[in-house]
């Protein structure tokens, strides 16, 4: 995927003192939810029975955004089907702490509604430009997730309409039974919000949103290429190899940030769901 990820985009917006605009936020969330709905509804090719897949690691590094405005949900490394749940160690918390659902933070068995809660967390952070759950240490962060005290989004960003805040707050309901029951239901309400506000938004708007990041990336690559050419003229093969390796790193996206790692890796990865046309 040639592009960036949601983590980098959030960091860029914070650096320039902005949040992600409401229309683009809703569009990206909807694309995310389309990928989750596909995974959640996936059926066994042999039996036709629902596989009950839960991603369990919906977080900013795992939301990829291409330079063409496509949104992709990736890294199903922690995903489990219901048929595999028996092999999961009881009482073990999996996933990035700040994006856990309350039930996951209590080490209870989770289902697809935990992924919906994680999307709600992302929605809060995209619209407010601040972390929802970030303690001084892991234990404090988990305690915050367990308490599930979500402040008003509008208290940080008045540009967020009340009806959009209500939709996101439903996704962030601590009571699983009162939360959105499917990703598709969540996405439907988001699209209904866009239509009710007559907001026209699509991939073109996302392209504009990530354009500054693309330009910055291209400048970095140009600098490295100039260094390669300079070293090549001097015959510095070792330096050239190192610079080429660094250039490949610039083109690689979707990797977890340094220091942010899942507690336990679980089984073999499930192919990621691609979103967008």
PDB file of C-alpha atoms in Angstrom, residues 2-265:
ATOM      1  CA  UNK A   2       1.536   3.273  -1.093  1.00  0.00           C
ATOM      2  CA  UNK A   3       0.377   5.776   1.488  1.00  0.00           C
ATOM      3  CA  UNK A   4       0.261   6.331   5.224  1.00  0.00           C
ATOM      4  CA  UNK A   5      -1.677   5.091   8.235  1.00  0.00           C
ATOM      5  CA  UNK A   6      -4.111   6.648  10.683  1.00  0.00           C
ATOM      6  CA  UNK A   7      -1.480   6.930  13.408  1.00  0.00           C
ATOM      7  CA  UNK A   8       0.788   9.063  11.211  1.00  0.00           C
ATOM      8  CA  UNK A   9      -2.174  11.139  10.033  1.00  0.00           C
ATOM      9  CA  UNK A  10      -3.299  11.820  13.614  1.00  0.00           C
ATOM     10  CA  UNK A  11       0.238  12.821  14.580  1.00  0.00           C
ATOM     11  CA  UNK A  12       0.466  15.171  11.593  1.00  0.00           C
ATOM     12  CA  UNK A  13      -2.869  16.812  12.400  1.00  0.00           C
ATOM     13  CA  UNK A  14      -1.770  17.293  16.016  1.00  0.00           C
ATOM     14  CA  UNK A  15       1.495  18.880  14.849  1.00  0.00           C
ATOM     15  CA  UNK A  16      -0.368  21.453  12.738  1.00  0.00           C
ATOM     16  CA  UNK A  17      -2.942  22.018  15.485  1.00  0.00           C
ATOM     17  CA  UNK A  18      -5.912  20.483  13.694  1.00  0.00           C
ATOM     18  CA  UNK A  19      -8.295  17.568  14.049  1.00  0.00           C
ATOM     19  CA  UNK A  20      -9.486  15.467  11.125  1.00  0.00           C
ATOM     20  CA  UNK A  21     -12.520  17.269   9.606  1.00  0.00           C
ATOM     21  CA  UNK A  22     -15.933  15.781  10.318  1.00  0.00           C
ATOM     22  CA  UNK A  23     -16.753  14.636   6.728  1.00  0.00           C
ATOM     23  CA  UNK A  24     -13.408  12.866   6.215  1.00  0.00           C
ATOM     24  CA  UNK A  25     -13.617  11.316   9.679  1.00  0.00           C
ATOM     25  CA  UNK A  26     -17.044   9.849   8.971  1.00  0.00           C
ATOM     26  CA  UNK A  27     -15.914   8.576   5.557  1.00  0.00           C
ATOM     27  CA  UNK A  28     -12.817   6.863   6.973  1.00  0.00           C
ATOM     28  CA  UNK A  29     -14.855   5.335   9.808  1.00  0.00           C
ATOM     29  CA  UNK A  30     -17.417   4.016   7.337  1.00  0.00           C
ATOM     30  CA  UNK A  31     -14.722   2.387   5.202  1.00  0.00           C
ATOM     31  CA  UNK A  32     -13.207   0.837   8.329  1.00  0.00           C
ATOM     32  CA  UNK A  33     -16.558  -0.580   9.348  1.00  0.00           C
ATOM     33  CA  UNK A  34     -17.113  -2.073   5.889  1.00  0.00           C
ATOM     34  CA  UNK A  35     -13.924  -4.087   6.327  1.00  0.00           C
ATOM     35  CA  UNK A  36     -14.897  -5.170   9.827  1.00  0.00           C
ATOM     36  CA  UNK A  37     -18.393  -6.168   8.715  1.00  0.00           C
ATOM     37  CA  UNK A  38     -16.881  -8.343   5.984  1.00  0.00           C
ATOM     38  CA  UNK A  39     -14.617 -10.090   8.509  1.00  0.00           C
ATOM     39  CA  UNK A  40     -17.343 -10.452  11.142  1.00  0.00           C
ATOM     40  CA  UNK A  41     -19.781 -12.000   8.656  1.00  0.00           C
ATOM     41  CA  UNK A  42     -17.266 -14.318   7.002  1.00  0.00           C
ATOM     42  CA  UNK A  43     -18.458 -17.927   6.737  1.00  0.00           C
ATOM     43  CA  UNK A  44     -16.563 -21.174   6.578  1.00  0.00           C
ATOM     44  CA  UNK A  45     -16.155 -22.136   2.922  1.00  0.00           C
ATOM     45  CA  UNK A  46     -16.815 -25.802   3.692  1.00  0.00           C
ATOM     46  CA  UNK A  47     -19.586 -25.740   6.289  1.00  0.00           C
ATOM     47  CA  UNK A  48     -21.187 -22.399   5.517  1.00  0.00           C
ATOM     48  CA  UNK A  49     -21.230 -21.637   9.225  1.00  0.00           C
ATOM     49  CA  UNK A  50     -20.248 -18.144  10.508  1.00  0.00           C
ATOM     50  CA  UNK A  51     -16.582 -18.107  11.571  1.00  0.00           C
ATOM     51  CA  UNK A  52     -17.155 -15.507  14.287  1.00  0.00           C
ATOM     52  CA  UNK A  53     -13.947 -13.606  13.534  1.00  0.00           C
ATOM     53  CA  UNK A  54     -12.976 -10.807  15.921  1.00  0.00           C
ATOM     54  CA  UNK A  55     -10.072  -8.542  14.921  1.00  0.00           C
ATOM     55  CA  UNK A  56      -9.121  -7.537  18.506  1.00  0.00           C
ATOM     56  CA  UNK A  57      -6.478  -5.019  17.414  1.00  0.00           C
ATOM     57  CA  UNK A  58      -8.346  -2.174  15.701  1.00  0.00           C
ATOM     58  CA  UNK A  59      -5.927   0.703  16.292  1.00  0.00           C
ATOM     59  CA  UNK A  60      -4.389   3.638  14.351  1.00  0.00           C
ATOM     60  CA  UNK A  61      -1.339   1.765  12.945  1.00  0.00           C
ATOM     61  CA  UNK A  62      -3.642  -0.884  11.485  1.00  0.00           C
ATOM     62  CA  UNK A  63      -5.768   1.542   9.461  1.00  0.00           C
ATOM     63  CA  UNK A  64      -3.955   2.173   6.181  1.00  0.00           C
ATOM     64  CA  UNK A  65      -4.803   5.120   3.932  1.00  0.00           C
ATOM     65  CA  UNK A  66      -3.453   5.077   0.394  1.00  0.00           C
ATOM     66  CA  UNK A  67      -2.423   8.168  -1.545  1.00  0.00           C
ATOM     67  CA  UNK A  68      -5.482   7.435  -3.729  1.00  0.00           C
ATOM     68  CA  UNK A  69      -7.851   7.816  -0.785  1.00  0.00           C
ATOM     69  CA  UNK A  70      -8.480   4.112  -0.173  1.00  0.00           C
ATOM     70  CA  UNK A  71      -8.913   2.926   3.414  1.00  0.00           C
ATOM     71  CA  UNK A  72      -7.796  -0.565   4.377  1.00  0.00           C
ATOM     72  CA  UNK A  73      -8.083  -2.521   7.595  1.00  0.00           C
ATOM     73  CA  UNK A  74      -5.053  -4.721   8.136  1.00  0.00           C
ATOM     74  CA  UNK A  75      -3.097  -6.863  10.611  1.00  0.00           C
ATOM     75  CA  UNK A  76      -5.412  -9.650  11.676  1.00  0.00           C
ATOM     76  CA  UNK A  77      -2.554 -11.171  13.675  1.00  0.00           C
ATOM     77  CA  UNK A  78      -4.615 -11.281  16.882  1.00  0.00           C
ATOM     78  CA  UNK A  79      -7.857 -12.285  15.199  1.00  0.00           C
ATOM     79  CA  UNK A  80      -9.566 -15.448  16.359  1.00  0.00           C
ATOM     80  CA  UNK A  81     -12.500 -17.406  15.052  1.00  0.00           C
ATOM     81  CA  UNK A  82     -14.982 -18.847  17.547  1.00  0.00           C
ATOM     82  CA  UNK A  83     -13.721 -22.336  16.723  1.00  0.00           C
ATOM     83  CA  UNK A  84     -10.297 -21.306  18.016  1.00  0.00           C
ATOM     84  CA  UNK A  85     -11.449 -19.589  21.211  1.00  0.00           C
ATOM     85  CA  UNK A  86     -10.915 -22.712  23.268  1.00  0.00           C
ATOM     86  CA  UNK A  87      -7.151 -22.410  22.751  1.00  0.00           C
ATOM     87  CA  UNK A  88      -7.062 -18.853  24.102  1.00  0.00           C
ATOM     88  CA  UNK A  89      -5.496 -18.604  27.541  1.00  0.00           C
ATOM     89  CA  UNK A  90      -8.108 -17.452  30.075  1.00  0.00           C
ATOM     90  CA  UNK A  91      -7.443 -14.170  31.806  1.00  0.00           C
ATOM     91  CA  UNK A  92      -4.982 -12.955  29.157  1.00  0.00           C
ATOM     92  CA  UNK A  93      -5.543  -9.482  27.732  1.00  0.00           C
ATOM     93  CA  UNK A  94      -4.765  -9.209  24.017  1.00  0.00           C
ATOM     94  CA  UNK A  95      -4.426  -6.080  21.900  1.00  0.00           C
ATOM     95  CA  UNK A  96      -3.149  -2.560  22.462  1.00  0.00           C
ATOM     96  CA  UNK A  97      -4.299  -1.437  25.916  1.00  0.00           C
ATOM     97  CA  UNK A  98      -5.616   1.996  24.867  1.00  0.00           C
ATOM     98  CA  UNK A  99      -7.926   0.449  22.254  1.00  0.00           C
ATOM     99  CA  UNK A 100      -9.421  -2.370  24.291  1.00  0.00           C
ATOM    100  CA  UNK A 101     -13.114  -2.664  25.033  1.00  0.00           C
ATOM    101  CA  UNK A 102     -14.151  -2.753  28.702  1.00  0.00           C
ATOM    102  CA  UNK A 103     -14.959  -6.469  28.471  1.00  0.00           C
ATOM    103  CA  UNK A 104     -11.527  -7.158  26.967  1.00  0.00           C
ATOM    104  CA  UNK A 105      -9.866  -5.102  29.710  1.00  0.00           C
ATOM    105  CA  UNK A 106     -11.586  -7.347  32.247  1.00  0.00           C
ATOM    106  CA  UNK A 107     -10.171 -10.345  30.325  1.00  0.00           C
ATOM    107  CA  UNK A 108     -13.652 -11.610  29.497  1.00  0.00           C
ATOM    108  CA  UNK A 109     -14.438 -13.438  26.290  1.00  0.00           C
ATOM    109  CA  UNK A 110     -15.024 -10.914  23.528  1.00  0.00           C
ATOM    110  CA  UNK A 111     -17.025 -10.885  20.329  1.00  0.00           C
ATOM    111  CA  UNK A 112     -17.320  -8.579  17.314  1.00  0.00           C
ATOM    112  CA  UNK A 113     -18.805  -5.811  19.464  1.00  0.00           C
ATOM    113  CA  UNK A 114     -15.371  -5.250  21.002  1.00  0.00           C
ATOM    114  CA  UNK A 115     -14.153  -4.219  17.543  1.00  0.00           C
ATOM    115  CA  UNK A 116     -17.065  -1.782  17.329  1.00  0.00           C
ATOM    116  CA  UNK A 117     -15.986  -0.213  20.617  1.00  0.00           C
ATOM    117  CA  UNK A 118     -12.441   0.186  19.257  1.00  0.00           C
ATOM    118  CA  UNK A 119     -13.806   2.033  16.206  1.00  0.00           C
ATOM    119  CA  UNK A 120     -15.636   4.320  18.624  1.00  0.00           C
ATOM    120  CA  UNK A 121     -12.317   5.088  20.332  1.00  0.00           C
ATOM    121  CA  UNK A 122     -10.760   5.936  16.967  1.00  0.00           C
ATOM    122  CA  UNK A 123     -13.721   8.195  16.158  1.00  0.00           C
ATOM    123  CA  UNK A 124     -13.234  10.075  19.439  1.00  0.00           C
ATOM    124  CA  UNK A 125      -9.519  10.560  18.776  1.00  0.00           C
ATOM    125  CA  UNK A 126      -9.996  11.643  15.143  1.00  0.00           C
ATOM    126  CA  UNK A 127     -12.524  14.293  16.107  1.00  0.00           C
ATOM    127  CA  UNK A 128     -10.867  15.584  19.284  1.00  0.00           C
ATOM    128  CA  UNK A 129      -7.170  15.228  18.472  1.00  0.00           C
ATOM    129  CA  UNK A 130      -6.577  13.643  21.878  1.00  0.00           C
ATOM    130  CA  UNK A 131      -6.305  10.137  23.281  1.00  0.00           C
ATOM    131  CA  UNK A 132      -9.358   8.747  25.004  1.00  0.00           C
ATOM    132  CA  UNK A 133      -7.532   6.299  27.263  1.00  0.00           C
ATOM    133  CA  UNK A 134      -3.946   7.144  28.118  1.00  0.00           C
ATOM    134  CA  UNK A 135      -2.730   6.569  31.655  1.00  0.00           C
ATOM    135  CA  UNK A 136       0.707   7.125  33.141  1.00  0.00           C
ATOM    136  CA  UNK A 137       1.347   3.403  32.764  1.00  0.00           C
ATOM    137  CA  UNK A 138      -0.317   0.275  31.366  1.00  0.00           C
ATOM    138  CA  UNK A 139      -2.144  -0.519  34.599  1.00  0.00           C
ATOM    139  CA  UNK A 140      -3.671   2.969  34.730  1.00  0.00           C
ATOM    140  CA  UNK A 141      -4.679   2.771  31.064  1.00  0.00           C
ATOM    141  CA  UNK A 142      -6.441  -0.550  31.616  1.00  0.00           C
ATOM    142  CA  UNK A 143      -8.192   0.903  34.662  1.00  0.00           C
ATOM    143  CA  UNK A 144      -9.445   3.796  32.531  1.00  0.00           C
ATOM    144  CA  UNK A 145     -10.782   1.397  29.893  1.00  0.00           C
ATOM    145  CA  UNK A 146     -12.530  -0.650  32.564  1.00  0.00           C
ATOM    146  CA  UNK A 147     -14.204   2.476  33.948  1.00  0.00           C
ATOM    147  CA  UNK A 148     -15.181   3.495  30.398  1.00  0.00           C
ATOM    148  CA  UNK A 149     -15.819   7.132  31.295  1.00  0.00           C
ATOM    149  CA  UNK A 150     -16.091   8.934  27.965  1.00  0.00           C
ATOM    150  CA  UNK A 151     -16.150  12.757  28.042  1.00  0.00           C
ATOM    151  CA  UNK A 152     -18.246  14.757  25.613  1.00  0.00           C
ATOM    152  CA  UNK A 153     -16.645  15.007  22.193  1.00  0.00           C
ATOM    153  CA  UNK A 154     -18.179  18.448  21.731  1.00  0.00           C
ATOM    154  CA  UNK A 155     -16.391  19.698  24.853  1.00  0.00           C
ATOM    155  CA  UNK A 156     -13.178  19.421  22.806  1.00  0.00           C
ATOM    156  CA  UNK A 157     -14.529  20.172  19.333  1.00  0.00           C
ATOM    157  CA  UNK A 158     -17.653  22.294  18.893  1.00  0.00           C
ATOM    158  CA  UNK A 159     -17.624  21.577  15.145  1.00  0.00           C
ATOM    159  CA  UNK A 160     -18.923  18.061  15.889  1.00  0.00           C
ATOM    160  CA  UNK A 161     -22.737  18.012  15.543  1.00  0.00           C
ATOM    161  CA  UNK A 162     -24.727  16.639  18.453  1.00  0.00           C
ATOM    162  CA  UNK A 163     -26.253  13.828  16.390  1.00  0.00           C
ATOM    163  CA  UNK A 164     -22.784  12.611  15.336  1.00  0.00           C
ATOM    164  CA  UNK A 165     -21.629  12.672  18.938  1.00  0.00           C
ATOM    165  CA  UNK A 166     -24.671  10.595  19.879  1.00  0.00           C
ATOM    166  CA  UNK A 167     -23.797   7.970  17.260  1.00  0.00           C
ATOM    167  CA  UNK A 168     -20.210   7.652  18.489  1.00  0.00           C
ATOM    168  CA  UNK A 169     -21.268   7.551  22.126  1.00  0.00           C
ATOM    169  CA  UNK A 170     -23.506   4.590  21.310  1.00  0.00           C
ATOM    170  CA  UNK A 171     -20.485   2.746  19.919  1.00  0.00           C
ATOM    171  CA  UNK A 172     -18.638   3.567  23.156  1.00  0.00           C
ATOM    172  CA  UNK A 173     -21.353   2.268  25.476  1.00  0.00           C
ATOM    173  CA  UNK A 174     -19.886   0.134  28.249  1.00  0.00           C
ATOM    174  CA  UNK A 175     -22.927  -2.166  28.240  1.00  0.00           C
ATOM    175  CA  UNK A 176     -22.350  -4.518  25.297  1.00  0.00           C
ATOM    176  CA  UNK A 177     -26.073  -5.023  24.852  1.00  0.00           C
ATOM    177  CA  UNK A 178     -26.690  -1.292  24.351  1.00  0.00           C
ATOM    178  CA  UNK A 179     -23.784  -0.837  21.946  1.00  0.00           C
ATOM    179  CA  UNK A 180     -24.149  -1.168  18.168  1.00  0.00           C
ATOM    180  CA  UNK A 181     -24.665  -4.868  17.568  1.00  0.00           C
ATOM    181  CA  UNK A 182     -23.055  -4.945  14.117  1.00  0.00           C
ATOM    182  CA  UNK A 183     -20.474  -2.896  12.246  1.00  0.00           C
ATOM    183  CA  UNK A 184     -23.003  -2.485   9.448  1.00  0.00           C
ATOM    184  CA  UNK A 185     -25.515  -0.896  11.838  1.00  0.00           C
ATOM    185  CA  UNK A 186     -22.858   1.580  13.007  1.00  0.00           C
ATOM    186  CA  UNK A 187     -21.900   2.393   9.396  1.00  0.00           C
ATOM    187  CA  UNK A 188     -25.551   2.881   8.438  1.00  0.00           C
ATOM    188  CA  UNK A 189     -26.041   5.549  11.096  1.00  0.00           C
ATOM    189  CA  UNK A 190     -22.843   7.326  10.023  1.00  0.00           C
ATOM    190  CA  UNK A 191     -23.989   7.435   6.398  1.00  0.00           C
ATOM    191  CA  UNK A 192     -27.439   8.581   7.471  1.00  0.00           C
ATOM    192  CA  UNK A 193     -25.734  11.424   9.334  1.00  0.00           C
ATOM    193  CA  UNK A 194     -23.844  12.462   6.180  1.00  0.00           C
ATOM    194  CA  UNK A 195     -27.026  12.435   4.107  1.00  0.00           C
ATOM    195  CA  UNK A 196     -28.983  14.365   6.728  1.00  0.00           C
ATOM    196  CA  UNK A 197     -26.306  17.085   6.738  1.00  0.00           C
ATOM    197  CA  UNK A 198     -25.992  16.981   2.924  1.00  0.00           C
ATOM    198  CA  UNK A 199     -22.265  16.358   3.259  1.00  0.00           C
ATOM    199  CA  UNK A 200     -20.733  15.076   0.036  1.00  0.00           C
ATOM    200  CA  UNK A 201     -17.456  13.313   0.802  1.00  0.00           C
ATOM    201  CA  UNK A 202     -15.404  10.609  -0.855  1.00  0.00           C
ATOM    202  CA  UNK A 203     -11.943   9.384  -1.700  1.00  0.00           C
ATOM    203  CA  UNK A 204     -11.061  12.717  -3.330  1.00  0.00           C
ATOM    204  CA  UNK A 205     -11.431  14.450   0.048  1.00  0.00           C
ATOM    205  CA  UNK A 206      -9.207  11.859   1.700  1.00  0.00           C
ATOM    206  CA  UNK A 207      -6.587  12.388  -1.025  1.00  0.00           C
ATOM    207  CA  UNK A 208      -6.518  16.070  -0.094  1.00  0.00           C
ATOM    208  CA  UNK A 209      -6.258  15.194   3.584  1.00  0.00           C
ATOM    209  CA  UNK A 210      -3.156  13.030   3.150  1.00  0.00           C
ATOM    210  CA  UNK A 211      -1.552  15.209   0.455  1.00  0.00           C
ATOM    211  CA  UNK A 212       0.761  17.054   2.899  1.00  0.00           C
ATOM    212  CA  UNK A 213       2.031  13.713   4.204  1.00  0.00           C
ATOM    213  CA  UNK A 214       2.687  12.505   0.669  1.00  0.00           C
ATOM    214  CA  UNK A 215       4.614  15.676  -0.181  1.00  0.00           C
ATOM    215  CA  UNK A 216       6.685  15.349   2.994  1.00  0.00           C
ATOM    216  CA  UNK A 217       7.427  11.694   2.203  1.00  0.00           C
ATOM    217  CA  UNK A 218       8.476  12.563  -1.355  1.00  0.00           C
ATOM    218  CA  UNK A 219      10.844  15.261  -0.078  1.00  0.00           C
ATOM    219  CA  UNK A 220      12.459  12.770   2.306  1.00  0.00           C
ATOM    220  CA  UNK A 221      12.904  10.240  -0.493  1.00  0.00           C
ATOM    221  CA  UNK A 222      14.372  12.926  -2.782  1.00  0.00           C
ATOM    222  CA  UNK A 223      16.950  13.811  -0.119  1.00  0.00           C
ATOM    223  CA  UNK A 224      17.912  10.150   0.282  1.00  0.00           C
ATOM    224  CA  UNK A 225      18.155   9.666  -3.466  1.00  0.00           C
ATOM    225  CA  UNK A 226      20.496  12.657  -3.673  1.00  0.00           C
ATOM    226  CA  UNK A 227      22.644  11.067  -0.964  1.00  0.00           C
ATOM    227  CA  UNK A 228      22.675   7.789  -2.897  1.00  0.00           C
ATOM    228  CA  UNK A 229      23.854   9.555  -6.035  1.00  0.00           C
ATOM    229  CA  UNK A 230      26.543  11.418  -4.114  1.00  0.00           C
ATOM    230  CA  UNK A 231      27.812   8.250  -2.470  1.00  0.00           C
ATOM    231  CA  UNK A 232      27.617   6.360  -5.765  1.00  0.00           C
ATOM    232  CA  UNK A 233      29.925   8.882  -7.415  1.00  0.00           C
ATOM    233  CA  UNK A 234      32.397   8.264  -4.586  1.00  0.00           C
ATOM    234  CA  UNK A 235      32.058   4.481  -4.702  1.00  0.00           C
ATOM    235  CA  UNK A 236      30.664   4.171  -1.161  1.00  0.00           C
ATOM    236  CA  UNK A 237      28.836   0.850  -1.562  1.00  0.00           C
ATOM    237  CA  UNK A 238      28.196   0.295   2.139  1.00  0.00           C
ATOM    238  CA  UNK A 239      26.629   3.727   2.558  1.00  0.00           C
ATOM    239  CA  UNK A 240      24.540   3.190  -0.572  1.00  0.00           C
ATOM    240  CA  UNK A 241      23.186  -0.076   0.820  1.00  0.00           C
ATOM    241  CA  UNK A 242      22.263   1.589   4.109  1.00  0.00           C
ATOM    242  CA  UNK A 243      20.521   4.497   2.383  1.00  0.00           C
ATOM    243  CA  UNK A 244      18.619   2.174   0.049  1.00  0.00           C
ATOM    244  CA  UNK A 245      17.457   0.202   3.059  1.00  0.00           C
ATOM    245  CA  UNK A 246      16.264   3.414   4.713  1.00  0.00           C
ATOM    246  CA  UNK A 247      14.388   4.381   1.558  1.00  0.00           C
ATOM    247  CA  UNK A 248      12.532   1.088   1.675  1.00  0.00           C
ATOM    248  CA  UNK A 249      11.555   1.874   5.259  1.00  0.00           C
ATOM    249  CA  UNK A 250      10.031   5.153   4.098  1.00  0.00           C
ATOM    250  CA  UNK A 251       7.839   3.242   1.679  1.00  0.00           C
ATOM    251  CA  UNK A 252       6.736   0.705   4.265  1.00  0.00           C
ATOM    252  CA  UNK A 253       3.563   1.502   6.167  1.00  0.00           C
ATOM    253  CA  UNK A 254       1.274  -0.251   8.579  1.00  0.00           C
ATOM    254  CA  UNK A 255       4.021  -1.363  10.969  1.00  0.00           C
ATOM    255  CA  UNK A 256       3.389  -1.033  14.681  1.00  0.00           C
ATOM    256  CA  UNK A 257       4.967   1.976  16.320  1.00  0.00           C
ATOM    257  CA  UNK A 258       8.096   1.367  18.407  1.00  0.00           C
ATOM    258  CA  UNK A 259       7.149   0.309  21.899  1.00  0.00           C
ATOM    259  CA  UNK A 260       3.511  -0.442  21.034  1.00  0.00           C
ATOM    260  CA  UNK A 261       3.206  -4.183  20.816  1.00  0.00           C
ATOM    261  CA  UNK A 262       0.421  -6.663  21.455  1.00  0.00           C
ATOM    262  CA  UNK A 263       0.610  -8.611  24.701  1.00  0.00           C
ATOM    263  CA  UNK A 264       0.340 -11.982  23.017  1.00  0.00           C
ATOM    264  CA  UNK A 265       0.542 -12.950  19.388  1.00  0.00           C
TER     265      UNK A 265
END
